[in-house]
Short mmCIF file of C-alpha atoms in Angstrom, two decimals:
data_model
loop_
_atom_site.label_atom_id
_atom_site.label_comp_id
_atom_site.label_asym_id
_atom_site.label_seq_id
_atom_site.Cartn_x
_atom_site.Cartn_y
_atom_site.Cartn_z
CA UNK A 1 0.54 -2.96 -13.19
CA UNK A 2 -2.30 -0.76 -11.90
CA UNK A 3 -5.61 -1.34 -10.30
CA UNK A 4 -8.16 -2.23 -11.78
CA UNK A 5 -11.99 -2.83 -10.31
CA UNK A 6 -15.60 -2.76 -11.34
CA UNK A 7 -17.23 0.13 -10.66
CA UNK A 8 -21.48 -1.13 -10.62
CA UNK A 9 -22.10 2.92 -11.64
CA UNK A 10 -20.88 2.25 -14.81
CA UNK A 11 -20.77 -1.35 -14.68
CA UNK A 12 -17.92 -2.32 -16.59
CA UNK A 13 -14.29 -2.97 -15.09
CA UNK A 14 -12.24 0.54 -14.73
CA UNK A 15 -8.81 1.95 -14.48
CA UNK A 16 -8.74 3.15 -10.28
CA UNK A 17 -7.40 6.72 -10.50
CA UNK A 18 -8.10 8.31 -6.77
CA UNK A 19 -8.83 11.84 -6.38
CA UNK A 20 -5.48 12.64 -4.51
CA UNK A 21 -2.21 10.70 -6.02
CA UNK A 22 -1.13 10.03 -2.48
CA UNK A 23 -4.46 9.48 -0.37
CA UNK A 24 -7.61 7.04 -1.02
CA UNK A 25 -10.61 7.61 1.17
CA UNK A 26 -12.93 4.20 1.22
CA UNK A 27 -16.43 4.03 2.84
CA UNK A 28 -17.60 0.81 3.52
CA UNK A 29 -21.12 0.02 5.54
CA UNK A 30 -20.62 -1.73 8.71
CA UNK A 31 -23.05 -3.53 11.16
CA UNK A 32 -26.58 -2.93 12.85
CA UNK A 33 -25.21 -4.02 16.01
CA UNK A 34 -28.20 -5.59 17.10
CA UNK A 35 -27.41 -9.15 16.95
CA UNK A 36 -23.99 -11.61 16.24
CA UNK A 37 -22.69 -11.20 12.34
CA UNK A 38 -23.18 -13.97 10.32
CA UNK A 39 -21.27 -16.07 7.50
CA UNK A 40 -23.09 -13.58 4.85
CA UNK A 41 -21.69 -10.26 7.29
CA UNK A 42 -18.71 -11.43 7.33
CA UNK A 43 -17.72 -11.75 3.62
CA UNK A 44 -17.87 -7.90 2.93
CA UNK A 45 -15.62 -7.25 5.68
CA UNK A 46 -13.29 -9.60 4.59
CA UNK A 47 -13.87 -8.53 0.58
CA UNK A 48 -12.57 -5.08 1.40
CA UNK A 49 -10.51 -5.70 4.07
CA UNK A 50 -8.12 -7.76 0.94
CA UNK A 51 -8.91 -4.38 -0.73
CA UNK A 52 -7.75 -2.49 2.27
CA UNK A 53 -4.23 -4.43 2.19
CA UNK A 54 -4.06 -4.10 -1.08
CA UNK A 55 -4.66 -0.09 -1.33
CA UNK A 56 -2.18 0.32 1.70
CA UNK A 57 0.95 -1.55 -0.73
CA UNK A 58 -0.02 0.97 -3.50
CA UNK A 59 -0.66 4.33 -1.80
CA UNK A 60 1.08 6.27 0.93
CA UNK A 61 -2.30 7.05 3.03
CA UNK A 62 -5.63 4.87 2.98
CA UNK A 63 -8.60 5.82 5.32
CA UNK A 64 -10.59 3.51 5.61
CA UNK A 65 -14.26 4.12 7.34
CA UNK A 66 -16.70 1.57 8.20
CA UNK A 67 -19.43 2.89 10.35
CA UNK A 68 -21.43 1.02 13.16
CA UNK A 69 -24.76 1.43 13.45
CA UNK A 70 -26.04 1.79 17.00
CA UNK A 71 -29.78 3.37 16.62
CA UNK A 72 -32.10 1.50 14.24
CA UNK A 73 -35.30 0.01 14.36
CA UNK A 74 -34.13 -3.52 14.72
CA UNK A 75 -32.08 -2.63 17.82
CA UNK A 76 -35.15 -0.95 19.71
CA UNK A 77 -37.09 -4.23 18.42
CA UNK A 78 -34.43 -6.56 20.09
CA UNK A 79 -34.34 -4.27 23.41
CA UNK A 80 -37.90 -4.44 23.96
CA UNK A 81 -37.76 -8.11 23.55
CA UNK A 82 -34.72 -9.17 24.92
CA UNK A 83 -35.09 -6.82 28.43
CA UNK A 84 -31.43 -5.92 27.62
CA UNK A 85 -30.90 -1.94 27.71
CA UNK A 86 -29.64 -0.81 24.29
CA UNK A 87 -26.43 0.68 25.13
CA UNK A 88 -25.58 -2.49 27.21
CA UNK A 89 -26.87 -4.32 23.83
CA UNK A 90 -25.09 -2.47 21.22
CA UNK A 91 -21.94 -2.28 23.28
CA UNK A 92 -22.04 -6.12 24.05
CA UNK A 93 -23.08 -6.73 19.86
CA UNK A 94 -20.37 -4.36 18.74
CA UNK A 95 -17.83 -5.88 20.98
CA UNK A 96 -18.81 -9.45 20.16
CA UNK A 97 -18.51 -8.35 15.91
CA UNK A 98 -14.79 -7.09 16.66
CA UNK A 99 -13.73 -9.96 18.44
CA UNK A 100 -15.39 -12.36 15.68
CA UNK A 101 -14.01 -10.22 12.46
CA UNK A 102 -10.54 -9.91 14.40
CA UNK A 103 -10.52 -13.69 14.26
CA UNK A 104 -11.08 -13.90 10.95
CA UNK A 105 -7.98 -11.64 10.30
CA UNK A 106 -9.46 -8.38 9.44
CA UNK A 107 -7.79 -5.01 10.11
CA UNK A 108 -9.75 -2.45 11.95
CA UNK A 109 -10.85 0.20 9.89
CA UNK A 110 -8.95 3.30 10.34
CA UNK A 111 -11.85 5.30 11.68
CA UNK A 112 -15.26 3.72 12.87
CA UNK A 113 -18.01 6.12 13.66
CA UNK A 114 -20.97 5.32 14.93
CA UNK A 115 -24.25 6.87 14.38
CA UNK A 116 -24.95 7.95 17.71
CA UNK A 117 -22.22 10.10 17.94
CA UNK A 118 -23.25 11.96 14.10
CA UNK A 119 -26.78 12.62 14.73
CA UNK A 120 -25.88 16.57 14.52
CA UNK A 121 -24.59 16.07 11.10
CA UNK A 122 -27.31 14.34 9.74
CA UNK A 123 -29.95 16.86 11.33
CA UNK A 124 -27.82 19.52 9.55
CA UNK A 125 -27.80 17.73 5.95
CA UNK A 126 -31.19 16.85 6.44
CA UNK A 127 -31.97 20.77 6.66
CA UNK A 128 -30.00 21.48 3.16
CA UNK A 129 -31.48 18.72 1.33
CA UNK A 130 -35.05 20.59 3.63
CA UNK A 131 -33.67 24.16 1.97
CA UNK A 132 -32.76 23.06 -1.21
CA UNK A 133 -36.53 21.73 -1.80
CA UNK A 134 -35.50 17.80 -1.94
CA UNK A 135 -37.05 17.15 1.56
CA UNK A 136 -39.92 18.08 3.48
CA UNK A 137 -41.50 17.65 6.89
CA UNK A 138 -44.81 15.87 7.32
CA UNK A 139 -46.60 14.85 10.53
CA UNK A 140 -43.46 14.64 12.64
CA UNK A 141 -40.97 12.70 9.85
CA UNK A 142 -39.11 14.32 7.05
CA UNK A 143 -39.01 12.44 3.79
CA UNK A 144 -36.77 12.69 0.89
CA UNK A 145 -38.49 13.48 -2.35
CA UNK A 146 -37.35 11.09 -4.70
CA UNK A 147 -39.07 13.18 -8.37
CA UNK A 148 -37.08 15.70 -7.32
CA UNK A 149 -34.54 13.84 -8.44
CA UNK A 150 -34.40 13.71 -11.95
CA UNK A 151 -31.28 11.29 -12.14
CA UNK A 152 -32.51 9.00 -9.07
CA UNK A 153 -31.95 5.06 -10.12
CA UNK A 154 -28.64 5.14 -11.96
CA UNK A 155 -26.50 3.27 -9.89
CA UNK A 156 -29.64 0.54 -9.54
CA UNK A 157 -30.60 1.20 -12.96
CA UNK A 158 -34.38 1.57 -11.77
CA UNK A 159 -36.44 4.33 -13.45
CA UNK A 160 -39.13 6.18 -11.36
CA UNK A 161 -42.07 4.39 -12.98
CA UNK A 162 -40.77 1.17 -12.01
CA UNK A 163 -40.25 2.59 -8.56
CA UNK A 164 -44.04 3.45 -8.78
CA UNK A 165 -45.14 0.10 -10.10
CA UNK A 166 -43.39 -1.37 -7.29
CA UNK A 167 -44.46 0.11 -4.47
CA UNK A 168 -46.38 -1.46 -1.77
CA UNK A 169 -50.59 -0.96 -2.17
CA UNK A 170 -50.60 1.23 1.10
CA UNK A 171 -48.26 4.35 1.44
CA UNK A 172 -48.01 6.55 4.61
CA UNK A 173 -50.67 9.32 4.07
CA UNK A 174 -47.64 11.52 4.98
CA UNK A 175 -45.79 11.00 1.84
CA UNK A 176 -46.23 13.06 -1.17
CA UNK A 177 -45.41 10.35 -3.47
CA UNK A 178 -45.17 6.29 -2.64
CA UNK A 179 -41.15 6.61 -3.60
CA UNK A 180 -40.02 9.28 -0.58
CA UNK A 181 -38.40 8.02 1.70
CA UNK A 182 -37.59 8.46 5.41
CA UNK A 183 -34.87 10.96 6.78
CA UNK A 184 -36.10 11.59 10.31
CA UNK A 185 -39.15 9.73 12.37
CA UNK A 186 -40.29 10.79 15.50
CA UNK A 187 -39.37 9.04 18.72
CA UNK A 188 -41.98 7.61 21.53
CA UNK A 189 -41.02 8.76 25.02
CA UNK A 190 -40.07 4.86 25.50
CA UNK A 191 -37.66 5.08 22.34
CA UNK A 192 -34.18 6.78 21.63
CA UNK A 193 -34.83 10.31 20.47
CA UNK A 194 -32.94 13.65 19.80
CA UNK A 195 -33.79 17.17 19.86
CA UNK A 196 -34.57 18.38 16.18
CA UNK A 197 -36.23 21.17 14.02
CA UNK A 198 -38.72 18.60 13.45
CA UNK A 199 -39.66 17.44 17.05
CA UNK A 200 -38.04 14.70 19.37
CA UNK A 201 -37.08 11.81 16.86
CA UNK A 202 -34.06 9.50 15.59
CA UNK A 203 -32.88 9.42 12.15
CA UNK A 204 -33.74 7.08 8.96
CA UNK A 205 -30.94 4.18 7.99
CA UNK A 206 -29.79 6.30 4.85
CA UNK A 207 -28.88 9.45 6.14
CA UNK A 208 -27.03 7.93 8.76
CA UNK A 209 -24.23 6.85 6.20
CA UNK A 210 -24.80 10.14 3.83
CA UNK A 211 -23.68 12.11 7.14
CA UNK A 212 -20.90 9.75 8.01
CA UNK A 213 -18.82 9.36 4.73
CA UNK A 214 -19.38 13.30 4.69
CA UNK A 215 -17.63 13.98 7.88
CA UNK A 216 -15.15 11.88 7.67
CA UNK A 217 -14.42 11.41 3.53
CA UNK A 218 -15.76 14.60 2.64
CA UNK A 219 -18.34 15.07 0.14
CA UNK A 220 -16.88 13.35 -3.14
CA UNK A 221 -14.22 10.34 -1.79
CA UNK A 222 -12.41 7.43 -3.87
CA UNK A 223 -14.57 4.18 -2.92
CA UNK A 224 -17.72 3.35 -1.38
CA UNK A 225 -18.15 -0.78 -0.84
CA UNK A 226 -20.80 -3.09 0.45
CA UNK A 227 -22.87 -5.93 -0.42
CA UNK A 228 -25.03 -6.22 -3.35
CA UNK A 229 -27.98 -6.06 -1.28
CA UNK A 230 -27.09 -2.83 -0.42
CA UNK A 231 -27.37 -1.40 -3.73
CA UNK A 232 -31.13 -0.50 -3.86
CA UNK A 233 -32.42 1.13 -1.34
CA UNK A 234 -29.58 2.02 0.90
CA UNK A 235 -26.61 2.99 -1.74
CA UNK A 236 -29.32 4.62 -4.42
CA UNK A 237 -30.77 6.25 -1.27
CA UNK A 238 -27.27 7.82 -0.34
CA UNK A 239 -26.31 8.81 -3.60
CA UNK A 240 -29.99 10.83 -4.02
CA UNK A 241 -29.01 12.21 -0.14
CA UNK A 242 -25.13 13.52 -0.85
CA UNK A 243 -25.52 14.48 -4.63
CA UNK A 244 -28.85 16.67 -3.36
CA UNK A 245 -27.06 18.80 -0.08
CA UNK A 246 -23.90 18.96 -1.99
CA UNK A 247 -24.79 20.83 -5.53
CA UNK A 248 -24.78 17.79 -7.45
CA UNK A 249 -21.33 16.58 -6.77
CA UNK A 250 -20.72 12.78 -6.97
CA UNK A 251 -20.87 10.67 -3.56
CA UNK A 252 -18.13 7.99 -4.12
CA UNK A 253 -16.22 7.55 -7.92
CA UNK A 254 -16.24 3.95 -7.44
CA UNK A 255 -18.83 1.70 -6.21
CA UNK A 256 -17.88 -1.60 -5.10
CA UNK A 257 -20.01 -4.53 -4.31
CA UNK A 258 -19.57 -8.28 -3.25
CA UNK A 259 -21.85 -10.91 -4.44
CA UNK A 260 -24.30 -13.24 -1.94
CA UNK A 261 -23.84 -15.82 -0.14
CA UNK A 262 -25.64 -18.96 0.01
CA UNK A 263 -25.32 -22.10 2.50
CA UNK A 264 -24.99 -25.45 1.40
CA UNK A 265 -26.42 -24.69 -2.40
CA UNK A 266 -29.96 -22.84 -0.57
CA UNK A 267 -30.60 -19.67 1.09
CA UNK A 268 -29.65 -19.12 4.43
CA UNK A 269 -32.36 -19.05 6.82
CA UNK A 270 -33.00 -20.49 10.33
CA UNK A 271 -35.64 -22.56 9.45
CA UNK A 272 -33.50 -24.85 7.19
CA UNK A 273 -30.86 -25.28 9.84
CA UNK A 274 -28.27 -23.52 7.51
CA UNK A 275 -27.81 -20.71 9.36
CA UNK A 276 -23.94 -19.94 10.59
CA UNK A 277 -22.78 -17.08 12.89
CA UNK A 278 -19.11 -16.40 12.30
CA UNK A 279 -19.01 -17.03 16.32
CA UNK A 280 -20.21 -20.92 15.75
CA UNK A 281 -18.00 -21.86 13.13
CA UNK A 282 -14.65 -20.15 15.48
CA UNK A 283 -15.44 -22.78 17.49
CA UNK A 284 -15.09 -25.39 14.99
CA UNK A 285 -13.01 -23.84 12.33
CA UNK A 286 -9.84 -21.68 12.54
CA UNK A 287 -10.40 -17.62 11.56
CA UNK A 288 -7.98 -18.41 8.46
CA UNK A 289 -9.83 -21.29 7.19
CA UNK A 290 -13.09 -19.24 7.17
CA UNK A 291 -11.12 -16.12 5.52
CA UNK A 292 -9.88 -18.54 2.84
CA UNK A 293 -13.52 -19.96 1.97
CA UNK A 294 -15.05 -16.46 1.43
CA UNK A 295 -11.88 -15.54 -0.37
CA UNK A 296 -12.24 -18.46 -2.86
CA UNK A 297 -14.56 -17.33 -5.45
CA UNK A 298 -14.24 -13.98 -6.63
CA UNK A 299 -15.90 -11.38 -4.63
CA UNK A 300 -18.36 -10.17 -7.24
CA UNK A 301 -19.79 -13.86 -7.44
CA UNK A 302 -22.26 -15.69 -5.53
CA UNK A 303 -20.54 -18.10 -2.79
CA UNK A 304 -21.89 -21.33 -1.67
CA UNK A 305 -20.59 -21.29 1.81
CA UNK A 306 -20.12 -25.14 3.10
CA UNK A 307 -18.43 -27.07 5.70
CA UNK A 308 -16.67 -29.57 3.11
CA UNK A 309 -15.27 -26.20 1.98
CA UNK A 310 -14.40 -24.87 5.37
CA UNK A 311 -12.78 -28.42 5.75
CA UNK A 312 -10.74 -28.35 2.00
CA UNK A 313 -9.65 -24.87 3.44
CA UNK A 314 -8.19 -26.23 6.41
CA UNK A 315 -6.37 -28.80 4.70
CA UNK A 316 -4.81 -25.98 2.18
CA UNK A 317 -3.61 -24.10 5.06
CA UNK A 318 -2.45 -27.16 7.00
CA UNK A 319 0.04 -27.47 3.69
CA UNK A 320 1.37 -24.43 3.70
CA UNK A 321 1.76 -23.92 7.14
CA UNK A 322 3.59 -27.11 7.06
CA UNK A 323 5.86 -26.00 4.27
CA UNK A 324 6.74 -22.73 6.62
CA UNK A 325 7.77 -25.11 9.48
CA UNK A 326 11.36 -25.78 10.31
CA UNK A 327 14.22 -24.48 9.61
CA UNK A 328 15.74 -22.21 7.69
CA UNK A 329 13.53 -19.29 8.44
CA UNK A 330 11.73 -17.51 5.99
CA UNK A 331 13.31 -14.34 4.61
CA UNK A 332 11.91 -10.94 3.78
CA UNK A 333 10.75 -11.03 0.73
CA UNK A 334 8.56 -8.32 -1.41
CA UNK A 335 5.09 -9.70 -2.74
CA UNK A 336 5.79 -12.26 -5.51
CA UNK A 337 4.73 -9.95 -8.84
CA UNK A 338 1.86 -12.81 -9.78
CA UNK A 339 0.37 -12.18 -6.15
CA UNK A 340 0.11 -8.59 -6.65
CA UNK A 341 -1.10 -8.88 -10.27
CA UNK A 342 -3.70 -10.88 -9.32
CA UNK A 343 -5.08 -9.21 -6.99
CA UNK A 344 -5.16 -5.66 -9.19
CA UNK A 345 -7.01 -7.55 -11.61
CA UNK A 346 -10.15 -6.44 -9.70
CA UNK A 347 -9.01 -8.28 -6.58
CA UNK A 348 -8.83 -12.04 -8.23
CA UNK A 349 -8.30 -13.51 -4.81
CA UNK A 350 -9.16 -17.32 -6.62
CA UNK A 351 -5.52 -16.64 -9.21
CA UNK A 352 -3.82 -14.91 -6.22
CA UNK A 353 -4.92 -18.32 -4.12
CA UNK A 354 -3.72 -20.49 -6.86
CA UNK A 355 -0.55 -19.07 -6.85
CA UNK A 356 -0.02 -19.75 -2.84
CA UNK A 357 -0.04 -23.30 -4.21
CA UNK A 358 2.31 -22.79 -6.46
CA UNK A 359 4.70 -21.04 -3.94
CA UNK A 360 4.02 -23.47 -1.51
CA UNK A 361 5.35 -26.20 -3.72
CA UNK A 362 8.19 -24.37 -4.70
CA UNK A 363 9.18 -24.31 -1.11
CA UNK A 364 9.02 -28.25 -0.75
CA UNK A 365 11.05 -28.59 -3.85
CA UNK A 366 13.60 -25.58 -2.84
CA UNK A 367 17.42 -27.02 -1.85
CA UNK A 368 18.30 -25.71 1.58
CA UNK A 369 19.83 -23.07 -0.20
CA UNK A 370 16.79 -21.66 -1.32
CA UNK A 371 14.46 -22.45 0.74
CA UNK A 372 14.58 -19.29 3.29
CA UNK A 373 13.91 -17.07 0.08
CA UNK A 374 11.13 -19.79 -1.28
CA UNK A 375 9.65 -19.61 2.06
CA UNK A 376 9.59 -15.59 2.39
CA UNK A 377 7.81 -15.53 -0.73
CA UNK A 378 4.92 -17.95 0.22
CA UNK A 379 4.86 -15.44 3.83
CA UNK A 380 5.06 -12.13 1.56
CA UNK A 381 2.11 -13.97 -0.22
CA UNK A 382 0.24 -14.79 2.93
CA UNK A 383 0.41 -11.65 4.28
CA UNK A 384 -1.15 -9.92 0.75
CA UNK A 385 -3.97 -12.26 1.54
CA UNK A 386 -4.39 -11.88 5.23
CA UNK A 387 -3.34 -15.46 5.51
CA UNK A 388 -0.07 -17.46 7.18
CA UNK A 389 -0.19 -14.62 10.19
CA UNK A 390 0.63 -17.62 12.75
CA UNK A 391 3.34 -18.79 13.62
CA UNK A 392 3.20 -22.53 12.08
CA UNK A 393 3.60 -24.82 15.43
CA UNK A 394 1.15 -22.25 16.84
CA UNK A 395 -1.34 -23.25 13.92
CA UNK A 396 -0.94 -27.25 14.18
CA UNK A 397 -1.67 -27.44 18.13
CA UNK A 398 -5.15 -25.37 17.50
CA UNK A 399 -8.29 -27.77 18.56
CA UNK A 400 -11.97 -27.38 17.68
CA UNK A 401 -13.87 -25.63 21.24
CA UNK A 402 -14.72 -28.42 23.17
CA UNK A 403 -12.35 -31.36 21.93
CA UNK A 404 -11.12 -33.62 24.37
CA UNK A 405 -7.68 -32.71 23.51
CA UNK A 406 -4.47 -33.40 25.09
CA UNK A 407 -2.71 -30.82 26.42
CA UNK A 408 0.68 -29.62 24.85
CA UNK A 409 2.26 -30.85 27.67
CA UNK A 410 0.74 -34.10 27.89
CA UNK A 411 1.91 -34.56 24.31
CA UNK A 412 4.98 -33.45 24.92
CA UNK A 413 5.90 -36.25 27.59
CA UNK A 414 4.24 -38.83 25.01
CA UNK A 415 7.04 -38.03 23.01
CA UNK A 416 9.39 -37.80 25.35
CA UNK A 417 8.52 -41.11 26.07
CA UNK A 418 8.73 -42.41 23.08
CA UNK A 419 12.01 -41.41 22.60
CA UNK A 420 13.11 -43.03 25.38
CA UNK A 421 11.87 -46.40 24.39
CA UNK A 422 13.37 -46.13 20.75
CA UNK A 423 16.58 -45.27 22.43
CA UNK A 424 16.39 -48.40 24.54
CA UNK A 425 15.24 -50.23 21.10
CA UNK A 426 11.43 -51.07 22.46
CA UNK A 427 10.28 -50.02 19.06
CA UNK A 428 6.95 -51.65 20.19
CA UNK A 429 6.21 -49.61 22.88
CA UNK A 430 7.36 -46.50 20.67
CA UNK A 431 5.26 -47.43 17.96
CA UNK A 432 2.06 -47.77 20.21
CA UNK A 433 2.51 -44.39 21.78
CA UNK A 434 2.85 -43.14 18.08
CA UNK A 435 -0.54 -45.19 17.47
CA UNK A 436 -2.26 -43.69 20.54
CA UNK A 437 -1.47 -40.36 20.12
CA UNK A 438 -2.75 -40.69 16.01
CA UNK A 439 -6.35 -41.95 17.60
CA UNK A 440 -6.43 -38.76 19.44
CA UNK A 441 -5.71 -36.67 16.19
CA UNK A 442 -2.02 -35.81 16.98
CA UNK A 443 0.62 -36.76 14.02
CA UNK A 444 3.76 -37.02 14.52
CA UNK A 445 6.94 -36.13 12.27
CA UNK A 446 10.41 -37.34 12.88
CA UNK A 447 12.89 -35.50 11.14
CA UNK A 448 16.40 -33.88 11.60
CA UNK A 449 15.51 -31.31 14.22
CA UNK A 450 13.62 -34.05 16.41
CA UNK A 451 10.11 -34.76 16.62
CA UNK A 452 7.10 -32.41 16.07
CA UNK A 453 3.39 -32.86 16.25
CA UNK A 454 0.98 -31.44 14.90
CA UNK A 455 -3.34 -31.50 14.98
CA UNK A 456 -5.16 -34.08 12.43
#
């Protein structure tokens, strides 16, 4: 069956038709690498990343772009207070988000540009939108004019008056109208600057992505994604940007956002102790686990983010791992067709999940004639998913950073002992080894093949 998503432009649930039968183009905002992602940064990248997969299984060529941006207020803010030079911070940051998202299973994007290396393009579609009488330059900053717009608001469904009515009591005497917004700001000597029309300055958040998804999408692509947070100012903001410079032409034909995320039922904030880095909880949590929480409500829905469901998710992946150990093998298999239908239906990751279960029961029920095919179709399933990459004995001897764990080899000669007292029938000393190792969280299972272990 085809794709399906929900387009918030139009807001209702659409038919995805891509401009080229064999190429989709996706734009998806990335970091401000400033400072270490958290649990609500990492559910976009693992919302499209399941879109990503899915797009590559249904189309001969995806590119997919998420940017990184490197020059932005909050990173000259962290700089000044940290003492940390801002290359060595955003390189450090940047690194640090890969490493985290990798964990968590998420392809890199096929290209990644970062702002630094665009600010040419943006000075040069900052002086159309300047030429075209959408922009103009005041006291060192150039500012968008939003009532030249007459169809600004439509993807946040905001009309200018509200925009008006909203606006904060004191506007920059610069601006023409409280509603502009910024393109290009000038630079202090202490601050990162570039050579402009408009004097020595760095460029506004928008334009940054306008110039971006133009260079490398071109100036009408398939999909633009983010969170819905991003949907007024940044998305309207890019929309009033491209469709301005380019003769009205549409930015993206879809536009794709995740719902929020809240901790434990409440906000997430510092202050109330509920605030998770996707770096804290890799040391407590496997990468899949935390994929599998943020996958289990639908993307476009809040998510309350909580350990008991980091733990639940552990335990579902501890079951299907489990039903992948052993022998036979799994098989090659093509995605199971209620997999793939679920996740067309506007990427219904909770029906997809539900039918992992099913698969993975199937497997535990299969004859050993079956079960190689059974067990191919729970992998196939996995992989749709971004889930059961391991290799299963790989996934039962992970610990929690920190644990006083045994090593694999120290468990190993456990049960090497234990085998040699149940061969020379001292059950009791075989069945206090078993008891030891269980009050140090390792299980073991006897079966045809010989004993494996596994992590409570």
């Amino acid at each position: 069956m085809p794709l399906d998503l929900y387009n918030t432009l139009t807001r209702r649930k659409e038919r995805f038709e891509p401009m080229s039968p064999d190429r989709v183009g996706m734009y998806v905002c990335g970091p401000t690498v400033y400072d270490t992602a958290h649990i609500g940064n990492a559910r976009p990248v693992v919302v499209f990343d399941l879109l990503f997969r899915l797009l590559q299984r249904l189309y001969p060529a995806v590119t997919y772009v998420r940017n990184i941006t490197d020059v932005d207020d909050k990173i000259i803010d962290r700089s000044r207070d940290s003492g940390e030079p801002i290359e060595a911070l955003t390189k450090r940051t940047a690194d640090l988000y890969h490493a985290d998202m990798d964990a968590l299973n998420a392809l890199r994007p096929t290209i990644e540009p970062r702002a630094t290396h665009h600010i040419s393009h943006m000075v040069a579609l900052i002086g159309l939108l300047i030429e075209r009488g959408h922009a103009y330059a005041a006291e060192g900053h150039v500012l968008f004019s939003v009532p030249s717009m007459a169809e600004y608001g439509q993807l946040s469904r905001r009309t200018l008056d509200e925009l008006i009515a909203g606006a904060r009591v004191e506007v920059a005497p610069y601006k023409r109208d409280s509603s502009d917004f910024v393109l290009w700001k000038p630079s202090a000597d202490d601050q990162p600057g570039w050579d402009s029309p408009w004097g020595r300055g760095r460029p506004g958040w928008h334009i940054e992505c306008s110039a971006m998804a133009k260079e490398h999408l071109g100036v009408t692509f398939d999909i633009h994604g983010g969170g819905l947070d991003l949907i007024f100012p940044h998305h309207e903001n890019e929309i009033a940007q491209s469709r301005c410079a380019h003769d009205g032409e549409p930015l993206a034909r879809y536009w794709v956002h995740n719902g929020f995320v809240t901790v434990e039922g409440e906000k997430m904030s510092k202050s109330l102790g509920n605030f998770f880095t996707v770096h804290e909880l890799l040391d407590e949590f496997p990468g899949e686990a935390i994929r599998l929480t943020l996958m289990s409500a639908h993307y476009r829905q809040p998510l309350d983010f909580t350990r008991e469901g980091l733990k639940q998710s552990k335990a579902t992946l501890d079951r299907w791992y489990q039903a992948l150990r052993g022998d036979p093998a799994p098989a090659a298999a093509e995605l199971p067709f209620d997999v793939l239908a679920a996740l067309e239906d506007d990427l219904n990751s909770p029906l997809a999940i539900s039918h992992l279960h099913e698969l993975a029961s199937a497997v535990n029920k299969a004859g050993e004639a079956e079960k190689a095919a059974a067990k191919g179709a729970l992998r196939a399933a996995g992989d749709a998913l971004g889930l059961l990459q391991q290799d299963p004995e790989a996934w039962f001897r992970w610990a929690p950073k920190g644990a006083a764990a045994l090593s694999d080899a120290d468990i190993q000669q456990r049960i090497d002992d234990r085998l040699a007292a149940r061969k020379a029938k001292n059950y009791a000393e075989a069945d206090r080894i078993r008891k030891e190792l269980a009050d140090q969280g390792i299980l073991l299972e006897d079966g045809p093949q010989g004993t494996t272990w596994k992590r409570a």
